[in-house]
PDB file of C-alpha atoms in Angstrom:
ATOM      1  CA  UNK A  90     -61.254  92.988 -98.883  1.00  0.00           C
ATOM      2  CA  UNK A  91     -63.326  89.753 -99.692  1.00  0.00           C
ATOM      3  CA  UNK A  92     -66.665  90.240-100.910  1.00  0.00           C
ATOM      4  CA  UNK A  93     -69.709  90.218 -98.526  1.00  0.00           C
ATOM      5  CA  UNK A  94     -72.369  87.720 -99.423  1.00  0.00           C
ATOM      6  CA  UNK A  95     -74.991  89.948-100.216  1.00  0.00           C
ATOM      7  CA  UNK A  96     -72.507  92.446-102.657  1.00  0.00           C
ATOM      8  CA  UNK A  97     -71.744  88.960-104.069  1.00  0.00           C
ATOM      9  CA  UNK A  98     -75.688  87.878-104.661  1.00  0.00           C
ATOM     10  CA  UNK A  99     -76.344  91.674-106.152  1.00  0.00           C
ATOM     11  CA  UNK A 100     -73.298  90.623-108.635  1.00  0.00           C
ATOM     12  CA  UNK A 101     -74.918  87.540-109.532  1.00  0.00           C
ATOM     13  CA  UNK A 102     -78.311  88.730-109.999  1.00  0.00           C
ATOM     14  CA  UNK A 103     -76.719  91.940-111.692  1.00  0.00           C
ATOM     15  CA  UNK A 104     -75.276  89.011-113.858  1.00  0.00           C
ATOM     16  CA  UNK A 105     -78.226  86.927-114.531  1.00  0.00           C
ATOM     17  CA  UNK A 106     -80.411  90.083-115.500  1.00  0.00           C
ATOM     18  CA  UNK A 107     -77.936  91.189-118.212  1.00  0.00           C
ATOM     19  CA  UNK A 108     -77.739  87.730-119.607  1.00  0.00           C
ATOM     20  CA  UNK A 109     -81.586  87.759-120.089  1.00  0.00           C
ATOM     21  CA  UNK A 110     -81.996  90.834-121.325  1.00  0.00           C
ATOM     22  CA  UNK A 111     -79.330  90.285-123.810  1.00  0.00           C
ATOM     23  CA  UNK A 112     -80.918  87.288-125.219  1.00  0.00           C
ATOM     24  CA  UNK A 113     -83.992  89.296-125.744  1.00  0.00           C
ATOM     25  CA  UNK A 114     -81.881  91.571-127.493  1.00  0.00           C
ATOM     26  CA  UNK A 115     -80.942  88.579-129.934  1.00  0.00           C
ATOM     27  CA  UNK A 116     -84.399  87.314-130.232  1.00  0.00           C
ATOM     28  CA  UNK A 117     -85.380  90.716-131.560  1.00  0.00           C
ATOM     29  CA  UNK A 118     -82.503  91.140-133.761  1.00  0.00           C
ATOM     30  CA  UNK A 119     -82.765  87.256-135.087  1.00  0.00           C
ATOM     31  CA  UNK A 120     -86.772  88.082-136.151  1.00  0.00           C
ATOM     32  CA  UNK A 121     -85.651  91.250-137.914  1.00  0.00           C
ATOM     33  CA  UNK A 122     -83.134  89.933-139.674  1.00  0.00           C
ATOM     34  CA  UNK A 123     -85.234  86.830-140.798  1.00  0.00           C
ATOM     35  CA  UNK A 124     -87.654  89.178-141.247  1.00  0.00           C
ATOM     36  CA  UNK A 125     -86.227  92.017-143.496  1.00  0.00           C
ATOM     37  CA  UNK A 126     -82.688  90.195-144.338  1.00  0.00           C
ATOM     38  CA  UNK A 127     -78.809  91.281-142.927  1.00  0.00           C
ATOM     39  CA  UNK A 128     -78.506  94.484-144.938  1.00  0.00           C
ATOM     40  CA  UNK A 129     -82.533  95.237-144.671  1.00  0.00           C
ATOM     41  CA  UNK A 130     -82.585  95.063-141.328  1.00  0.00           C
ATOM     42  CA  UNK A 131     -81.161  98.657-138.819  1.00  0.00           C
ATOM     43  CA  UNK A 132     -80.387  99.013-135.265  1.00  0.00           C
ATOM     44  CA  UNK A 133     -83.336 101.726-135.379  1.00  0.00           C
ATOM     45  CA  UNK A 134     -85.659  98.385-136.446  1.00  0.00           C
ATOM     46  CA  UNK A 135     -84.386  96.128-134.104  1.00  0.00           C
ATOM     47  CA  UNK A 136     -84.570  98.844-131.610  1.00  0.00           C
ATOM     48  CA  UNK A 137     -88.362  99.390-132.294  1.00  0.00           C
ATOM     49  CA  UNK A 138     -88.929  95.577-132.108  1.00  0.00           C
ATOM     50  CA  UNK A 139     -87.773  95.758-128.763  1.00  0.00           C
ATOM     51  CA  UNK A 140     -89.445  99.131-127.938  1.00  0.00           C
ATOM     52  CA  UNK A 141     -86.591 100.957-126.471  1.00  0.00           C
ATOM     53  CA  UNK A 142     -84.167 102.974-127.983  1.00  0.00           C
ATOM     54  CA  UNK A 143     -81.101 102.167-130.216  1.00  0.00           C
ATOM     55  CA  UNK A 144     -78.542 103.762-128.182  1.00  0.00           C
ATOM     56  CA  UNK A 145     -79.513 100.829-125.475  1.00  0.00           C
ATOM     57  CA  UNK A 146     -78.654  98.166-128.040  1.00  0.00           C
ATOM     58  CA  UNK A 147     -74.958  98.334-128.091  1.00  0.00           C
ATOM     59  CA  UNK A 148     -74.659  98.255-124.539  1.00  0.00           C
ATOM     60  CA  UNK A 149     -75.519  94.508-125.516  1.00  0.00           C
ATOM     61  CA  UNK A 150     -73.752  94.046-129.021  1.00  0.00           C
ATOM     62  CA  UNK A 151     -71.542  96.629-130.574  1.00  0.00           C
ATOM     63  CA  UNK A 152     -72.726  96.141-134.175  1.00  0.00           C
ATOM     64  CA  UNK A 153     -75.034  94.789-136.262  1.00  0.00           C
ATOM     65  CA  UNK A 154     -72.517  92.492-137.823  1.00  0.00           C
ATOM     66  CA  UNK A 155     -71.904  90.485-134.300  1.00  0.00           C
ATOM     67  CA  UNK A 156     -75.402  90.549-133.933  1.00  0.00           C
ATOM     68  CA  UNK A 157     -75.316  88.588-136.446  1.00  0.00           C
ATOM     69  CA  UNK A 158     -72.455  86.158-135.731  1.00  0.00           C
ATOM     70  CA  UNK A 159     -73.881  85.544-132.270  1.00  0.00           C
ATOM     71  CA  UNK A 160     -77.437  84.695-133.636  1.00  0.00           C
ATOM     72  CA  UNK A 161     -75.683  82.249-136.661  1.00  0.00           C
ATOM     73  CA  UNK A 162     -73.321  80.803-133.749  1.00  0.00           C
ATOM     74  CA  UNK A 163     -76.492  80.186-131.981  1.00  0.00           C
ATOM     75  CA  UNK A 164     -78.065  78.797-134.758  1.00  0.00           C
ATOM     76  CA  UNK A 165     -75.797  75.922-135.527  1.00  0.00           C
ATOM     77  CA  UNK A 166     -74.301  75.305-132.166  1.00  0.00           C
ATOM     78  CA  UNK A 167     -77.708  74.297-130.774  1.00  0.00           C
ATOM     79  CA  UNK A 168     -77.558  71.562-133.425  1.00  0.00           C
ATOM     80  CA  UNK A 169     -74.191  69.917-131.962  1.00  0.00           C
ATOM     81  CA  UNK A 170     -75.277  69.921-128.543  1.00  0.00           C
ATOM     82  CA  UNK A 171     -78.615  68.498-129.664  1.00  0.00           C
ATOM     83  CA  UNK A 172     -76.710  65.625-131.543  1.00  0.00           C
ATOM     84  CA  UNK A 173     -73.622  65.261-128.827  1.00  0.00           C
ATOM     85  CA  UNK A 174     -76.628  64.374-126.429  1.00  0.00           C
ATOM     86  CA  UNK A 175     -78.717  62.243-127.982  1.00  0.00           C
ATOM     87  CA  UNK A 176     -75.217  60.008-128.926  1.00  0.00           C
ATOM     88  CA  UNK A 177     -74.600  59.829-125.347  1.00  0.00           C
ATOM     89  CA  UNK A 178     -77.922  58.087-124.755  1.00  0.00           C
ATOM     90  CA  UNK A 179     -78.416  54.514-124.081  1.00  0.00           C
ATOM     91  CA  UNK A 180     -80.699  52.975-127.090  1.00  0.00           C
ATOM     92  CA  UNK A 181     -80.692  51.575-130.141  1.00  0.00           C
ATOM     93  CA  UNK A 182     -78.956  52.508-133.019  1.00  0.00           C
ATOM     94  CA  UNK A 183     -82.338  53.122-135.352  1.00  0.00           C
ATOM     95  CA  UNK A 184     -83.774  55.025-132.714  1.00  0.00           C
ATOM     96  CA  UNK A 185     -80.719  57.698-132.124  1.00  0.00           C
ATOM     97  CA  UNK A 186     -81.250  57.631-135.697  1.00  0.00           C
ATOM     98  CA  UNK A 187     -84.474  58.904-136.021  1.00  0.00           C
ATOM     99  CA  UNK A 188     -83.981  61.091-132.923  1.00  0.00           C
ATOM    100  CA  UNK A 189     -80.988  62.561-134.682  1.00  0.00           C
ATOM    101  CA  UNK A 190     -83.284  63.704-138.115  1.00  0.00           C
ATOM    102  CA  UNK A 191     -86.087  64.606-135.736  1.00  0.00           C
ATOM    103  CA  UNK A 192     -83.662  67.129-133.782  1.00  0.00           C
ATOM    104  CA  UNK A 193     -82.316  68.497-137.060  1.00  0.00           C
ATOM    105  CA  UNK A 194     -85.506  69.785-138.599  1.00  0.00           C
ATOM    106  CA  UNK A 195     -87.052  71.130-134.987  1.00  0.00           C
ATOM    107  CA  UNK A 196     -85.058  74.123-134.673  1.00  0.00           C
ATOM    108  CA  UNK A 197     -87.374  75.766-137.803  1.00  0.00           C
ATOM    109  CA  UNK A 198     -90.159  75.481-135.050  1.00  0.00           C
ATOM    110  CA  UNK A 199     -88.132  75.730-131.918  1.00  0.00           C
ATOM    111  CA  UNK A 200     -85.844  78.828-133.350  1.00  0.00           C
ATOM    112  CA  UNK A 201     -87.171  79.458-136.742  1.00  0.00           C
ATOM    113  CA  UNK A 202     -85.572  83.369-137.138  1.00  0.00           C
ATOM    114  CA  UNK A 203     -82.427  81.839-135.944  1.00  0.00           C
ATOM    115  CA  UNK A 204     -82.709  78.947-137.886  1.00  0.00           C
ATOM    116  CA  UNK A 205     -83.554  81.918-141.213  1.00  0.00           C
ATOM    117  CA  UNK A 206     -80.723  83.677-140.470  1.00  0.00           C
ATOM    118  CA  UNK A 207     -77.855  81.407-140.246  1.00  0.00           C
ATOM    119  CA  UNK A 208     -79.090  80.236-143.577  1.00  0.00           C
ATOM    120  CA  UNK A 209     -79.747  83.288-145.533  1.00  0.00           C
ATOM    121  CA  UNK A 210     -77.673  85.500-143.746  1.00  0.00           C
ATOM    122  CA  UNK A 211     -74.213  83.934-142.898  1.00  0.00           C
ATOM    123  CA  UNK A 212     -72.864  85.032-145.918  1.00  0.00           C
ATOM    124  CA  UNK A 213     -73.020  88.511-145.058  1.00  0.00           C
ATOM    125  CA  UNK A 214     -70.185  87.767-142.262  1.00  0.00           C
ATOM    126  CA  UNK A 215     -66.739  88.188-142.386  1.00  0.00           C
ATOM    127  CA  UNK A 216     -64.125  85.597-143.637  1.00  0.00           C
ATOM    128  CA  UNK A 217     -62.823  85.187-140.229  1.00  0.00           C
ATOM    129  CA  UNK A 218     -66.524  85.093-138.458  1.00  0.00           C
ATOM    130  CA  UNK A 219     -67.766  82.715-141.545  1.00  0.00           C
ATOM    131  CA  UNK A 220     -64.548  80.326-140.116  1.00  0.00           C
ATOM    132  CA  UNK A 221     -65.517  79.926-136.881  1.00  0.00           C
ATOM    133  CA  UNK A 222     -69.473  78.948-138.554  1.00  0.00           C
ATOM    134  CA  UNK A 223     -67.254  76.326-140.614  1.00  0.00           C
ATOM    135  CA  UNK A 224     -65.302  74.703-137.693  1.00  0.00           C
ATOM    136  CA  UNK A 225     -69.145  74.257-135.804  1.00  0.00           C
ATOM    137  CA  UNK A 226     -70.775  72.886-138.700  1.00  0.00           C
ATOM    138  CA  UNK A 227     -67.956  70.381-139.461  1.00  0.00           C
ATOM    139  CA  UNK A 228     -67.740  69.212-136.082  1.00  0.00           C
ATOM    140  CA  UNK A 229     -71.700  68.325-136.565  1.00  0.00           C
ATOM    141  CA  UNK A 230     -70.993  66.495-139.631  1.00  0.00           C
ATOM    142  CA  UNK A 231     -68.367  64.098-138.550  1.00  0.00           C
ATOM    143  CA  UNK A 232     -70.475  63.712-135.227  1.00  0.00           C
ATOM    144  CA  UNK A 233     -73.193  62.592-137.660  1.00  0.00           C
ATOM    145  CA  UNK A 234     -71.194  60.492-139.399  1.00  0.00           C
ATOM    146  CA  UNK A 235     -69.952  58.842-136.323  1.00  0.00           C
ATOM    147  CA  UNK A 236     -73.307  58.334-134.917  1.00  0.00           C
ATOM    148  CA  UNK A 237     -73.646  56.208-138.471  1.00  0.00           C
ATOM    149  CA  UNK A 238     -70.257  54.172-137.855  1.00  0.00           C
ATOM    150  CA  UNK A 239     -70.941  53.236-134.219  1.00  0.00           C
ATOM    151  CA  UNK A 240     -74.213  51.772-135.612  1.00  0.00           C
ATOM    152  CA  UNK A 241     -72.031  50.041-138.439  1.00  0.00           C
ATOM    153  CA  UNK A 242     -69.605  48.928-135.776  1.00  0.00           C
ATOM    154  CA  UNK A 243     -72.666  47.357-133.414  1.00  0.00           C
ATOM    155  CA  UNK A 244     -73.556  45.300-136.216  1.00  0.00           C
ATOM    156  CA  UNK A 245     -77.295  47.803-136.994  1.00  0.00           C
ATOM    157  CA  UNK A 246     -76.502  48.884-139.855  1.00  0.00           C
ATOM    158  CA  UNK A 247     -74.711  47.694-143.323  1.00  0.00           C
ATOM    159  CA  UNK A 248     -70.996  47.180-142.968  1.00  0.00           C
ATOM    160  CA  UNK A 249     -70.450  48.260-146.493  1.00  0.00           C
ATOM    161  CA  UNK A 250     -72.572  51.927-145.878  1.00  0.00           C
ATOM    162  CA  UNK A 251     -70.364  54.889-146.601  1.00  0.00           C
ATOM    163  CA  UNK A 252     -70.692  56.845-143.361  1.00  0.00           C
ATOM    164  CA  UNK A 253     -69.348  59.916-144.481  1.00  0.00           C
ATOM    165  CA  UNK A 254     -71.678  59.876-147.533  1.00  0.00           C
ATOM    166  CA  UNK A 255     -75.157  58.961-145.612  1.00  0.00           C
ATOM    167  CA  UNK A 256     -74.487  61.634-143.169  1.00  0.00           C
ATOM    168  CA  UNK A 257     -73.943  64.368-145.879  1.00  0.00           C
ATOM    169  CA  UNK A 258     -76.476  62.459-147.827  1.00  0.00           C
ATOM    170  CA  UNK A 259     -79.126  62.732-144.247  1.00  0.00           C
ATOM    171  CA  UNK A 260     -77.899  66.281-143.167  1.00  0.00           C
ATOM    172  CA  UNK A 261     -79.035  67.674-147.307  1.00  0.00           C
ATOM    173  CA  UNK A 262     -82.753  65.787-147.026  1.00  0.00           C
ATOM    174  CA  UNK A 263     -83.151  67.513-143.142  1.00  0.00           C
ATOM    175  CA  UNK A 264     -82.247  70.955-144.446  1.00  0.00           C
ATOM    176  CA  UNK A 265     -84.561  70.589-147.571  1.00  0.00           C
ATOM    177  CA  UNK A 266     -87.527  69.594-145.207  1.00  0.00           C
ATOM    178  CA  UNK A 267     -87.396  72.272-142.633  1.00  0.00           C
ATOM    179  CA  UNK A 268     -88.899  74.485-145.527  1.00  0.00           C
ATOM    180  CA  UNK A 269     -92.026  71.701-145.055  1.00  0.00           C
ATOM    181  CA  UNK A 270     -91.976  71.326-141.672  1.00  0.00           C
ATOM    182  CA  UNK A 271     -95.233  74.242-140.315  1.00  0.00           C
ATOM    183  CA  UNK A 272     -96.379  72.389-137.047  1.00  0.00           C
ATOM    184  CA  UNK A 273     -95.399  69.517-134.915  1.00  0.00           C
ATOM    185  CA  UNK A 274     -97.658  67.241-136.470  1.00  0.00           C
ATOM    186  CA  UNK A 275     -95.505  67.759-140.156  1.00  0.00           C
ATOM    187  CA  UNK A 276     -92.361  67.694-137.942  1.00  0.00           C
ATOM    188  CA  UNK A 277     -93.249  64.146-137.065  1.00  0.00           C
ATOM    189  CA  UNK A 278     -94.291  62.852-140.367  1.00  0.00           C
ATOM    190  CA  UNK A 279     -91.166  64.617-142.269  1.00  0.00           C
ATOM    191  CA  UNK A 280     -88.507  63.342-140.040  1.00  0.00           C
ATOM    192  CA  UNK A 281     -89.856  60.021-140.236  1.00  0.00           C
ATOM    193  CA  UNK A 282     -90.530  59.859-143.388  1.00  0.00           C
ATOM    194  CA  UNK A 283     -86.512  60.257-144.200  1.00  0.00           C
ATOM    195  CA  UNK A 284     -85.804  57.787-141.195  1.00  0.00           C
ATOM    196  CA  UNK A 285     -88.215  55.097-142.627  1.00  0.00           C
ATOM    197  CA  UNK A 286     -86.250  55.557-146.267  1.00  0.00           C
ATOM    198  CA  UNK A 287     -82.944  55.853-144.662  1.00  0.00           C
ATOM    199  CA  UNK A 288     -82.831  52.826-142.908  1.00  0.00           C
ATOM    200  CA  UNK A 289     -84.603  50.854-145.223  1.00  0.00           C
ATOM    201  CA  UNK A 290     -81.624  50.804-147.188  1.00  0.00           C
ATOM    202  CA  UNK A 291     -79.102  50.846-144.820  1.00  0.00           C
ATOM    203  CA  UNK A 292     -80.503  48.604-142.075  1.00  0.00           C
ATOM    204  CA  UNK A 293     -78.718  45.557-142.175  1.00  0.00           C
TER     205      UNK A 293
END
């Protein structure tokens, strides 16, 4: 028999309060592990961070170790979508530019124990789960690296710039600064700071 409307709203709601309480169960487990590293961190700690007990914890995740791989996935596919959507914009090259380093280095404030533990902590993962990190972050680099050839192709920036290079090049200097970057007001200064030296050199 078809579902009812209410048994189907319960569902959803049913649905919607797993999905919350799950990524609380991440946020907890992201701040341990940035907190005491991968193989300082226990169930029993994330458990306590949470206040409930760790018996509860794999009704969400069934280790530690895809605890982990969700909170790294998390960490670098925020990055993507941040990037896919500022290419879809409509404004000037320079601008996506800046926007582009600006949403790079934000996540340390945004999602900083994510942001920790996809750094520190990936290796810890499996070669197949490390893989899967690998295909995300390439698909950010060459979307950086395109954002840099449709500005060479619009006539911004210097025909003879090596995309592929500045990106890498761009991508090293944001990394470096998140470990800078302690309030919005740094955020600011540090991601323009590499904009204003990028494109003074590769402005055309």
């Amino acid at each position: 028999m078809p579902e009812d409307g209410h048994t189907s709203l319960l569902k959803k709601e049913k649905k919607h309060k797993y999905l919350r309480r799950q990524q609380e169960v991440l946020d907890a487990a992201a701040a341990v592990i940035a907190r005491k590293g991968y193989h300082g961190a226990s169930t029993t700690d994330i458990a306590g961070e949470l206040g409930v007990s760790q018996p509860s914890l794999y009704y969400y995740f069934t280790s530690k170790d895809e605890a982990l791989e969700e909170i790294c996935r998390i960490g670098i596919a925020g990055y993507l979508d941040r990037l896919q959507a500022i290419m879809e914009r409509t404004a000037a090259t320079h601008d996506k530019i800046r926007d582009a380093i600006q949403a790079h280095i934000e996540p340390v404030l945004t999602i900083p124990n994510y942001v920790k533990s996809f750094q520190r902590e990936r290796r810890y993962l499996s070669a197949r789960q490390r893989r899967k990190l690998t295909h995300l972050a390439g698909a950010y680099d060459t979307l950086f690296r395109l954002l840099l050839e449709t500005g060479v192709e619009a006539g911004d920036l210097n025909p003879g710039l090596d995309c592929g290079l500045a990106a890498l090049m761009l991508i090293t200097q944001c990394n470096a600064a998140q470990y800078y970057v302690v309030d919005e007001d740094s955020l600011i200064r540090m991601s323009a700071a590499i904009a204003d030296v990028f494109l003074v050199g590769a402005a055309r």
